[in-house]
Every structure is written in C-alpha cells, then in structure tokens.
C-alpha cells in the first residue's frame, strides 16, 4: 500500500513537471513569427568599410553561395586594407607596439571558431574558420593560434605599417589611454548574411582598441558577446568598446530578445539600454549593435551618434546612420 506521504510527494513531482512543461510551451510560443527569407540574399555590416566588404560578399551570394563563405570573404577585405587602421594589416598597435588581432566566425549550424591575441597573420577571420572546421575547439589564442595558423599554411607578415607606427610614436609622448568615440574605438568589422537558402552566418574581426594594454582581448572574438547567430531566429554583432559588450553578453542578448518577440531594431535598442542601466560611466564610450532576423528584417542602434552600418539588399548597397541613445 502506497503511503500518503509518498503519494503526495509523487503528486508534487508530477504537478511540477506539468507546470514546467507548460512554462516551456509558453516560452516557445513567444518566438517572433517570421517567414524565413529565401531567394533574397541580404548582408549587414558595421561602419563605412562594410560597403566594400558587402560588395565582395554579395558576389558570392548572388551566385547561390553559402553565407559562411560570404562573410569570411567580406571580412577579409578590411583585414587586407592598410588604410583601415582598426582591422588587420595596418591596425593600431597596443601600447608596446604590437599589432594583435581578434576574430570569430559562426555558421548556420551553430558551429563557431575564434582566435585571440594573434600576431603576424593578415587574415585572422580565416584562421578562426580553420579553428571551427579543423579542430575540436572554439578558440585558440596567442602563440598557440599563431602556431596553428602557420601549420595551416598562413604566412607571417609584419602588420605594423609606417602610418600606424607614427601614430604609436605620437601616442607615446603622453602615453594616455583615452579612446575617442567613433574614432579609435570603432575597431571592428562585423558582418551578418543570409544566403539564398535562408541560412545565416556571421563574422567579426578587429585589431582591437588602439594602444590597449598588451594582451588585452575585447568582445570581438567572443561568441555571444561580439557575435552570435542562431539559424532559427537571427543574428547580431557589435562594435565599439568591447568591455561593455562582454559585461552584458550583448549579441546573445539581442538574439534572445528577438527569439522572444522583439524586432531586430527593438532588440538592439534594448541591448544598449541594458548597458546604460548596468554599467556606470557608459557615456564615455561608444557601442553599436547590428541585427537581422530570419525574415530579413534588420536593426541597428548605438549609444552616441556617429555609428553607421552598410546594408546590401536587392542589389543595392547603402550606408545608414544608426539611431542612438544620445542625440546630436
């Protein structure tokens, strides 16, 4: 005969399980209703250097190529351009004179790869893809990342250009670390793309904050901070002072907000508001978010005016100023 105590305990467990299932079902019902975008590729990327990056990525997508190939190819454009001093070759060095690079990439299946504190390699985004595809890991760092890159056939190259060296020499006269909003800390090219199959991928690459402490790593190579993609929902990426993004896991937050019914624009705005609410002194820095959902809707938002993003859609590549928390 079952005791009354055991019967009640069993009833409580059963009831708890029922309530949990009801909560899970209710949460599932919150997912924003979206019709997956198919047959109409779309790309969104950060800053003005997103325009040429988008053009290269679009060439792949219009031929029916994979979104992963597109974002990698697009991110390689500013990495190889010495005139873009916040990404790859020609990037500003750290306070000790070393150019150190961070990058990550994420595909439509949830796979991810990342490198941090990588030196002497022009294309960290491609090394990150190799980490994703050829190792059981997500992230490699420093000397280990460099060793891996060399083993995969990447060539060493001095990344410190004369122009960047001159800027560093000038900075050393005062050696004061004061990131300038929309100048020194617009340090990232972040890209999100949906291909003709409706699949989403993203990439992020940077040389980090100018004159940072040696060894500093920002949000750009961190999955969920600088970049996050969920092929059921959408993707998000960030730019700006990475410490603020890391403390709020910003890109993951944007995607989860979209999962629970927000539009990409609403989700980007909420992520910035979260920073304003949680982080004292946030007014001294710039953060910008971009986002796209599976229906091809996009959004962007930042703390201060001055952040712009490039959108390639229907064969048109346009640069737009994002809305901001503070007005001009």
mmCIF file of C-alpha atoms in Angstrom:
data_model
loop_
_atom_site.group_PDB
_atom_site.id
_atom_site.type_symbol
_atom_site.label_atom_id
_atom_site.label_comp_id
_atom_site.label_asym_id
_atom_site.label_seq_id
_atom_site.Cartn_x
_atom_site.Cartn_y
_atom_site.Cartn_z
ATOM 1 C CA UNK A 1 0.000 0.000 0.000
ATOM 2 C CA UNK A 2 1.424 3.357 -1.004
ATOM 3 C CA UNK A 3 1.841 5.704 1.934
ATOM 4 C CA UNK A 4 0.088 9.059 1.883
ATOM 5 C CA UNK A 5 3.459 10.819 2.108
ATOM 6 C CA UNK A 6 4.828 9.045 -0.988
ATOM 7 C CA UNK A 7 1.591 9.682 -2.842
ATOM 8 C CA UNK A 8 1.736 13.412 -2.075
ATOM 9 C CA UNK A 9 5.424 13.575 -2.987
ATOM 10 C CA UNK A 10 4.721 11.891 -6.298
ATOM 11 C CA UNK A 11 1.834 14.236 -6.950
ATOM 12 C CA UNK A 12 4.052 17.266 -6.293
ATOM 13 C CA UNK A 13 6.718 15.977 -8.699
ATOM 14 C CA UNK A 14 4.115 15.253 -11.376
ATOM 15 C CA UNK A 15 2.470 18.641 -10.913
ATOM 16 C CA UNK A 16 5.863 20.387 -11.030
ATOM 17 C CA UNK A 17 6.711 18.576 -14.234
ATOM 18 C CA UNK A 18 3.386 19.596 -15.744
ATOM 19 C CA UNK A 19 3.927 23.227 -14.790
ATOM 20 C CA UNK A 20 7.464 23.150 -16.184
ATOM 21 C CA UNK A 21 6.215 21.758 -19.475
ATOM 22 C CA UNK A 22 3.540 24.454 -19.572
ATOM 23 C CA UNK A 23 6.185 27.147 -18.992
ATOM 24 C CA UNK A 24 8.429 25.727 -21.699
ATOM 25 C CA UNK A 25 5.487 25.633 -24.100
ATOM 26 C CA UNK A 26 4.537 29.187 -23.192
ATOM 27 C CA UNK A 27 8.127 30.330 -23.766
ATOM 28 C CA UNK A 28 8.179 28.610 -27.130
ATOM 29 C CA UNK A 29 5.035 30.458 -28.122
ATOM 30 C CA UNK A 30 6.820 33.783 -27.559
ATOM 31 C CA UNK A 31 9.089 33.239 -30.546
ATOM 32 C CA UNK A 32 8.608 36.041 -33.036
ATOM 33 C CA UNK A 33 6.603 34.769 -36.009
ATOM 34 C CA UNK A 34 8.890 35.085 -39.019
ATOM 35 C CA UNK A 35 8.813 33.691 -42.509
ATOM 36 C CA UNK A 36 12.333 32.530 -43.407
ATOM 37 C CA UNK A 37 13.849 34.671 -46.131
ATOM 38 C CA UNK A 38 14.754 32.528 -49.138
ATOM 39 C CA UNK A 39 15.933 33.506 -52.573
ATOM 40 C CA UNK A 40 16.797 37.068 -51.497
ATOM 41 C CA UNK A 41 20.283 37.311 -50.017
ATOM 42 C CA UNK A 42 20.958 40.134 -47.570
ATOM 43 C CA UNK A 43 24.077 41.423 -45.817
ATOM 44 C CA UNK A 44 24.526 43.889 -42.973
ATOM 45 C CA UNK A 45 27.901 45.030 -41.660
ATOM 46 C CA UNK A 46 29.382 47.695 -39.418
ATOM 47 C CA UNK A 47 30.902 51.019 -40.457
ATOM 48 C CA UNK A 48 31.780 52.543 -43.806
ATOM 49 C CA UNK A 49 34.321 49.823 -44.565
ATOM 50 C CA UNK A 50 31.326 47.492 -44.594
ATOM 51 C CA UNK A 51 30.455 48.831 -48.069
ATOM 52 C CA UNK A 52 33.373 47.235 -49.958
ATOM 53 C CA UNK A 53 33.134 44.199 -47.701
ATOM 54 C CA UNK A 54 29.475 43.790 -48.632
ATOM 55 C CA UNK A 55 30.257 44.026 -52.335
ATOM 56 C CA UNK A 56 32.672 41.113 -52.155
ATOM 57 C CA UNK A 57 30.293 39.061 -50.011
ATOM 58 C CA UNK A 58 27.401 39.792 -52.370
ATOM 59 C CA UNK A 59 29.267 38.350 -55.356
ATOM 60 C CA UNK A 60 29.220 35.007 -53.580
ATOM 61 C CA UNK A 61 25.593 35.186 -52.518
ATOM 62 C CA UNK A 62 24.144 36.182 -55.889
ATOM 63 C CA UNK A 63 25.710 33.043 -57.350
ATOM 64 C CA UNK A 64 23.945 30.918 -54.759
ATOM 65 C CA UNK A 65 26.957 30.667 -52.450
ATOM 66 C CA UNK A 66 26.911 29.906 -48.763
ATOM 67 C CA UNK A 67 26.555 32.717 -46.232
ATOM 68 C CA UNK A 68 29.626 31.428 -44.348
ATOM 69 C CA UNK A 69 31.823 31.862 -47.426
ATOM 70 C CA UNK A 70 30.340 35.309 -47.976
ATOM 71 C CA UNK A 71 31.040 36.717 -44.512
ATOM 72 C CA UNK A 72 34.567 35.316 -44.498
ATOM 73 C CA UNK A 73 35.348 36.836 -47.886
ATOM 74 C CA UNK A 74 33.778 40.132 -46.891
ATOM 75 C CA UNK A 75 35.689 40.377 -43.612
ATOM 76 C CA UNK A 76 38.972 39.726 -45.415
ATOM 77 C CA UNK A 77 38.575 42.981 -47.368
ATOM 78 C CA UNK A 78 39.230 45.410 -44.493
ATOM 79 C CA UNK A 79 41.705 42.958 -42.945
ATOM 80 C CA UNK A 80 43.950 43.404 -46.003
ATOM 81 C CA UNK A 81 43.467 47.171 -46.346
ATOM 82 C CA UNK A 82 46.307 49.078 -44.587
ATOM 83 C CA UNK A 83 44.272 52.288 -44.719
ATOM 84 C CA UNK A 84 41.682 50.841 -42.327
ATOM 85 C CA UNK A 85 43.594 51.205 -39.083
ATOM 86 C CA UNK A 86 41.269 49.270 -36.825
ATOM 87 C CA UNK A 87 41.322 45.895 -38.580
ATOM 88 C CA UNK A 88 44.115 43.565 -39.718
ATOM 89 C CA UNK A 89 47.089 44.900 -41.651
ATOM 90 C CA UNK A 90 47.846 48.467 -40.589
ATOM 91 C CA UNK A 91 45.815 48.228 -37.397
ATOM 92 C CA UNK A 92 46.836 50.400 -34.487
ATOM 93 C CA UNK A 93 49.267 48.600 -32.180
ATOM 94 C CA UNK A 94 48.972 48.090 -28.446
ATOM 95 C CA UNK A 95 50.902 50.311 -26.042
ATOM 96 C CA UNK A 96 54.004 48.142 -26.533
ATOM 97 C CA UNK A 97 53.936 48.478 -30.306
ATOM 98 C CA UNK A 98 52.478 45.078 -31.236
ATOM 99 C CA UNK A 99 49.527 44.652 -33.597
ATOM 100 C CA UNK A 100 47.355 41.924 -32.080
ATOM 101 C CA UNK A 101 44.253 40.646 -33.816
ATOM 102 C CA UNK A 102 40.991 39.001 -32.719
ATOM 103 C CA UNK A 103 38.318 37.374 -34.877
ATOM 104 C CA UNK A 104 35.473 34.894 -34.841
ATOM 105 C CA UNK A 105 33.090 33.250 -37.266
ATOM 106 C CA UNK A 106 29.830 31.322 -36.859
ATOM 107 C CA UNK A 107 27.848 29.254 -39.338
ATOM 108 C CA UNK A 108 24.211 28.286 -39.813
ATOM 109 C CA UNK A 109 24.661 25.054 -37.871
ATOM 110 C CA UNK A 110 25.830 26.750 -34.691
ATOM 111 C CA UNK A 111 29.491 25.913 -35.271
ATOM 112 C CA UNK A 112 31.953 28.590 -34.222
ATOM 113 C CA UNK A 113 35.649 29.365 -34.362
ATOM 114 C CA UNK A 114 37.722 32.110 -32.829
ATOM 115 C CA UNK A 115 41.256 33.428 -32.433
ATOM 116 C CA UNK A 116 42.531 35.979 -29.942
ATOM 117 C CA UNK A 117 45.799 37.848 -29.462
ATOM 118 C CA UNK A 118 47.027 36.645 -32.853
ATOM 119 C CA UNK A 119 50.073 38.374 -34.326
ATOM 120 C CA UNK A 120 51.715 38.473 -37.774
ATOM 121 C CA UNK A 121 48.766 36.994 -39.695
ATOM 122 C CA UNK A 122 46.775 39.271 -42.026
ATOM 123 C CA UNK A 123 43.539 37.258 -42.048
ATOM 124 C CA UNK A 124 42.511 36.152 -38.535
ATOM 125 C CA UNK A 125 38.930 35.527 -39.691
ATOM 126 C CA UNK A 126 40.177 32.746 -41.963
ATOM 127 C CA UNK A 127 42.241 31.264 -39.141
ATOM 128 C CA UNK A 128 39.098 31.344 -36.992
ATOM 129 C CA UNK A 129 37.265 29.370 -39.667
ATOM 130 C CA UNK A 130 40.037 26.780 -39.657
ATOM 131 C CA UNK A 131 39.715 26.513 -35.885
ATOM 132 C CA UNK A 132 35.991 25.889 -36.346
ATOM 133 C CA UNK A 133 36.366 23.313 -39.104
ATOM 134 C CA UNK A 134 39.655 21.564 -38.324
ATOM 135 C CA UNK A 135 39.831 21.369 -34.526
ATOM 136 C CA UNK A 136 37.586 20.202 -31.679
ATOM 137 C CA UNK A 137 37.915 23.673 -30.113
ATOM 138 C CA UNK A 138 36.201 27.037 -30.470
ATOM 139 C CA UNK A 139 39.041 29.391 -29.513
ATOM 140 C CA UNK A 140 42.818 29.452 -29.877
ATOM 141 C CA UNK A 141 44.951 32.270 -28.508
ATOM 142 C CA UNK A 142 48.362 33.886 -28.776
ATOM 143 C CA UNK A 143 51.318 31.682 -29.651
ATOM 144 C CA UNK A 144 49.066 28.655 -29.976
ATOM 145 C CA UNK A 145 46.864 30.423 -32.507
ATOM 146 C CA UNK A 146 49.928 31.536 -34.469
ATOM 147 C CA UNK A 147 51.418 28.036 -34.471
ATOM 148 C CA UNK A 148 48.095 26.645 -35.713
ATOM 149 C CA UNK A 149 47.870 29.287 -38.447
ATOM 150 C CA UNK A 150 51.388 28.501 -39.699
ATOM 151 C CA UNK A 151 50.608 24.794 -39.718
ATOM 152 C CA UNK A 152 47.588 25.546 -41.897
ATOM 153 C CA UNK A 153 49.682 27.387 -44.433
ATOM 154 C CA UNK A 154 49.147 31.019 -43.423
ATOM 155 C CA UNK A 155 52.231 33.216 -43.885
ATOM 156 C CA UNK A 156 53.751 35.563 -41.338
ATOM 157 C CA UNK A 157 53.772 39.243 -42.207
ATOM 158 C CA UNK A 158 54.673 42.382 -40.308
ATOM 159 C CA UNK A 159 51.338 44.106 -39.642
ATOM 160 C CA UNK A 160 52.733 47.378 -38.269
ATOM 161 C CA UNK A 161 52.728 49.893 -41.123
ATOM 162 C CA UNK A 162 54.693 53.145 -41.124
ATOM 163 C CA UNK A 163 51.472 55.110 -40.638
ATOM 164 C CA UNK A 164 50.440 53.070 -37.600
ATOM 165 C CA UNK A 165 53.950 53.240 -36.171
ATOM 166 C CA UNK A 166 53.924 57.043 -36.463
ATOM 167 C CA UNK A 167 50.588 57.190 -34.627
ATOM 168 C CA UNK A 168 52.008 54.984 -31.885
ATOM 169 C CA UNK A 169 55.157 57.131 -31.562
ATOM 170 C CA UNK A 170 52.973 60.223 -31.223
ATOM 171 C CA UNK A 171 50.784 58.492 -28.618
ATOM 172 C CA UNK A 172 53.830 57.542 -26.534
ATOM 173 C CA UNK A 173 54.613 61.207 -25.900
ATOM 174 C CA UNK A 174 51.803 61.243 -23.349
ATOM 175 C CA UNK A 175 51.010 57.527 -23.131
ATOM 176 C CA UNK A 176 47.471 58.275 -22.055
ATOM 177 C CA UNK A 177 44.805 55.724 -22.881
ATOM 178 C CA UNK A 178 41.723 57.721 -23.859
ATOM 179 C CA UNK A 179 39.630 56.028 -26.557
ATOM 180 C CA UNK A 180 37.902 58.607 -28.748
ATOM 181 C CA UNK A 181 34.251 57.901 -29.526
ATOM 182 C CA UNK A 182 33.749 56.830 -33.159
ATOM 183 C CA UNK A 183 37.470 57.161 -33.925
ATOM 184 C CA UNK A 184 39.846 54.906 -32.012
ATOM 185 C CA UNK A 185 37.190 52.526 -30.800
ATOM 186 C CA UNK A 186 35.236 51.851 -33.976
ATOM 187 C CA UNK A 187 37.546 48.908 -34.097
ATOM 188 C CA UNK A 188 35.526 46.166 -35.733
ATOM 189 C CA UNK A 189 34.085 44.904 -38.968
ATOM 190 C CA UNK A 190 31.138 42.720 -38.055
ATOM 191 C CA UNK A 191 29.075 41.032 -40.788
ATOM 192 C CA UNK A 192 25.825 39.075 -40.867
ATOM 193 C CA UNK A 193 24.486 37.469 -44.026
ATOM 194 C CA UNK A 194 21.536 35.371 -45.153
ATOM 195 C CA UNK A 195 22.050 33.353 -48.328
ATOM 196 C CA UNK A 196 19.556 32.227 -50.975
ATOM 197 C CA UNK A 197 18.761 29.119 -48.919
ATOM 198 C CA UNK A 198 17.741 31.314 -45.992
ATOM 199 C CA UNK A 199 20.765 30.270 -43.908
ATOM 200 C CA UNK A 200 22.535 32.747 -41.631
ATOM 201 C CA UNK A 201 26.223 33.152 -40.800
ATOM 202 C CA UNK A 202 28.336 35.883 -39.230
ATOM 203 C CA UNK A 203 31.927 37.047 -38.828
ATOM 204 C CA UNK A 204 33.760 39.619 -36.749
ATOM 205 C CA UNK A 205 37.383 40.794 -36.981
ATOM 206 C CA UNK A 206 39.427 43.564 -35.358
ATOM 207 C CA UNK A 207 42.810 44.846 -34.264
ATOM 208 C CA UNK A 208 41.172 45.988 -31.044
ATOM 209 C CA UNK A 209 41.320 49.256 -29.188
ATOM 210 C CA UNK A 210 44.276 51.437 -30.140
ATOM 211 C CA UNK A 211 47.155 51.467 -27.640
ATOM 212 C CA UNK A 212 45.463 48.897 -25.382
ATOM 213 C CA UNK A 213 47.425 47.014 -22.737
ATOM 214 C CA UNK A 214 49.478 44.180 -24.198
ATOM 215 C CA UNK A 215 47.363 41.046 -24.006
ATOM 216 C CA UNK A 216 44.005 42.790 -23.921
ATOM 217 C CA UNK A 217 41.206 40.979 -25.733
ATOM 218 C CA UNK A 218 37.850 42.601 -26.409
ATOM 219 C CA UNK A 219 34.436 41.255 -27.272
ATOM 220 C CA UNK A 220 35.023 40.640 -30.979
ATOM 221 C CA UNK A 221 36.272 37.027 -30.778
ATOM 222 C CA UNK A 222 33.868 36.004 -28.013
ATOM 223 C CA UNK A 223 30.838 34.049 -29.150
ATOM 224 C CA UNK A 224 27.770 35.642 -27.581
ATOM 225 C CA UNK A 225 29.473 38.983 -26.994
ATOM 226 C CA UNK A 226 30.852 40.299 -30.291
ATOM 227 C CA UNK A 227 28.834 37.909 -32.449
ATOM 228 C CA UNK A 228 26.028 35.388 -32.146
ATOM 229 C CA UNK A 229 23.962 33.578 -34.770
ATOM 230 C CA UNK A 230 21.001 31.263 -34.353
ATOM 231 C CA UNK A 231 19.654 29.980 -37.644
ATOM 232 C CA UNK A 232 16.174 29.585 -36.151
ATOM 233 C CA UNK A 233 15.967 33.212 -35.043
ATOM 234 C CA UNK A 234 18.590 35.575 -36.431
ATOM 235 C CA UNK A 235 21.973 37.067 -35.682
ATOM 236 C CA UNK A 236 23.593 40.046 -34.002
ATOM 237 C CA UNK A 237 27.017 41.644 -33.776
ATOM 238 C CA UNK A 238 28.635 44.558 -32.024
ATOM 239 C CA UNK A 239 31.283 47.225 -32.411
ATOM 240 C CA UNK A 240 32.872 49.716 -30.047
ATOM 241 C CA UNK A 241 34.348 49.375 -26.581
ATOM 242 C CA UNK A 242 34.231 45.628 -26.039
ATOM 243 C CA UNK A 243 34.359 45.623 -22.274
ATOM 244 C CA UNK A 244 30.809 46.964 -22.120
ATOM 245 C CA UNK A 245 29.571 44.312 -24.519
ATOM 246 C CA UNK A 246 31.287 41.493 -22.643
ATOM 247 C CA UNK A 247 29.742 42.560 -19.354
ATOM 248 C CA UNK A 248 26.255 42.294 -20.842
ATOM 249 C CA UNK A 249 26.830 39.415 -23.335
ATOM 250 C CA UNK A 250 25.360 41.792 -25.877
ATOM 251 C CA UNK A 251 24.966 39.865 -29.122
ATOM 252 C CA UNK A 252 23.473 36.833 -27.419
ATOM 253 C CA UNK A 253 21.102 39.174 -25.617
ATOM 254 C CA UNK A 254 19.939 40.718 -28.892
ATOM 255 C CA UNK A 255 19.228 37.310 -30.418
ATOM 256 C CA UNK A 256 17.351 36.118 -27.347
ATOM 257 C CA UNK A 257 15.253 39.278 -27.356
ATOM 258 C CA UNK A 258 14.360 38.564 -30.970
ATOM 259 C CA UNK A 259 13.565 34.979 -30.029
ATOM 260 C CA UNK A 260 11.058 36.319 -27.536
ATOM 261 C CA UNK A 261 9.253 38.544 -29.979
ATOM 262 C CA UNK A 262 11.234 41.760 -30.449
ATOM 263 C CA UNK A 263 12.113 43.093 -33.874
ATOM 264 C CA UNK A 264 15.845 43.477 -34.660
ATOM 265 C CA UNK A 265 15.553 47.225 -34.082
ATOM 266 C CA UNK A 266 13.813 46.818 -30.721
ATOM 267 C CA UNK A 267 16.349 44.207 -29.637
ATOM 268 C CA UNK A 268 19.346 46.405 -30.490
ATOM 269 C CA UNK A 269 17.814 49.307 -28.592
ATOM 270 C CA UNK A 270 17.142 47.168 -25.533
ATOM 271 C CA UNK A 271 20.730 45.863 -25.536
ATOM 272 C CA UNK A 272 22.063 49.431 -25.481
ATOM 273 C CA UNK A 273 19.604 50.369 -22.748
ATOM 274 C CA UNK A 274 20.853 47.386 -20.740
ATOM 275 C CA UNK A 275 24.391 48.810 -20.902
ATOM 276 C CA UNK A 276 23.131 52.224 -19.824
ATOM 277 C CA UNK A 277 21.319 50.666 -16.890
ATOM 278 C CA UNK A 278 24.062 48.322 -15.726
ATOM 279 C CA UNK A 279 27.420 49.971 -16.416
ATOM 280 C CA UNK A 280 28.464 53.227 -14.685
ATOM 281 C CA UNK A 281 30.317 55.651 -16.932
ATOM 282 C CA UNK A 282 28.991 54.114 -20.137
ATOM 283 C CA UNK A 283 28.517 57.645 -21.525
ATOM 284 C CA UNK A 284 32.266 57.884 -22.190
ATOM 285 C CA UNK A 285 32.177 55.099 -24.753
ATOM 286 C CA UNK A 286 30.520 54.059 -27.973
ATOM 287 C CA UNK A 287 28.734 50.757 -28.558
ATOM 288 C CA UNK A 288 26.860 49.871 -31.717
ATOM 289 C CA UNK A 289 24.770 46.792 -32.484
ATOM 290 C CA UNK A 290 23.512 45.392 -35.759
ATOM 291 C CA UNK A 291 20.958 42.599 -36.069
ATOM 292 C CA UNK A 292 18.987 40.621 -38.615
ATOM 293 C CA UNK A 293 16.183 38.109 -38.179
ATOM 294 C CA UNK A 294 15.243 35.159 -40.356
ATOM 295 C CA UNK A 295 12.656 37.215 -42.202
ATOM 296 C CA UNK A 296 15.399 39.559 -43.379
ATOM 297 C CA UNK A 297 14.377 42.450 -41.119
ATOM 298 C CA UNK A 298 17.340 44.442 -39.817
ATOM 299 C CA UNK A 299 18.092 46.812 -36.979
ATOM 300 C CA UNK A 300 20.917 48.930 -35.574
ATOM 301 C CA UNK A 301 21.375 51.128 -32.532
ATOM 302 C CA UNK A 302 24.215 52.807 -30.638
ATOM 303 C CA UNK A 303 24.998 54.953 -27.611
ATOM 304 C CA UNK A 304 26.240 58.066 -29.413
ATOM 305 C CA UNK A 305 25.565 59.459 -32.896
ATOM 306 C CA UNK A 306 28.187 58.573 -35.462
ATOM 307 C CA UNK A 307 27.876 54.810 -35.848
ATOM 308 C CA UNK A 308 26.858 53.747 -39.335
ATOM 309 C CA UNK A 309 26.237 50.420 -40.990
ATOM 310 C CA UNK A 310 26.233 49.065 -44.529
ATOM 311 C CA UNK A 311 23.222 47.137 -45.828
ATOM 312 C CA UNK A 312 23.238 45.138 -49.055
ATOM 313 C CA UNK A 313 19.721 44.220 -50.145
ATOM 314 C CA UNK A 314 18.023 43.762 -53.525
ATOM 315 C CA UNK A 315 21.282 44.553 -55.276
ATOM 316 C CA UNK A 316 21.652 47.915 -53.510
ATOM 317 C CA UNK A 317 24.485 48.679 -51.074
ATOM 318 C CA UNK A 318 23.725 51.609 -48.771
ATOM 319 C CA UNK A 319 25.304 53.262 -45.764
ATOM 320 C CA UNK A 320 22.956 54.380 -42.982
ATOM 321 C CA UNK A 321 23.469 56.254 -39.724
ATOM 322 C CA UNK A 322 22.121 54.212 -36.829
ATOM 323 C CA UNK A 323 19.713 55.695 -34.328
ATOM 324 C CA UNK A 324 21.312 56.485 -30.979
ATOM 325 C CA UNK A 325 20.573 56.752 -27.288
ATOM 326 C CA UNK A 326 22.011 60.279 -27.176
ATOM 327 C CA UNK A 327 21.060 62.780 -29.841
ATOM 328 C CA UNK A 328 23.282 65.247 -31.666
#
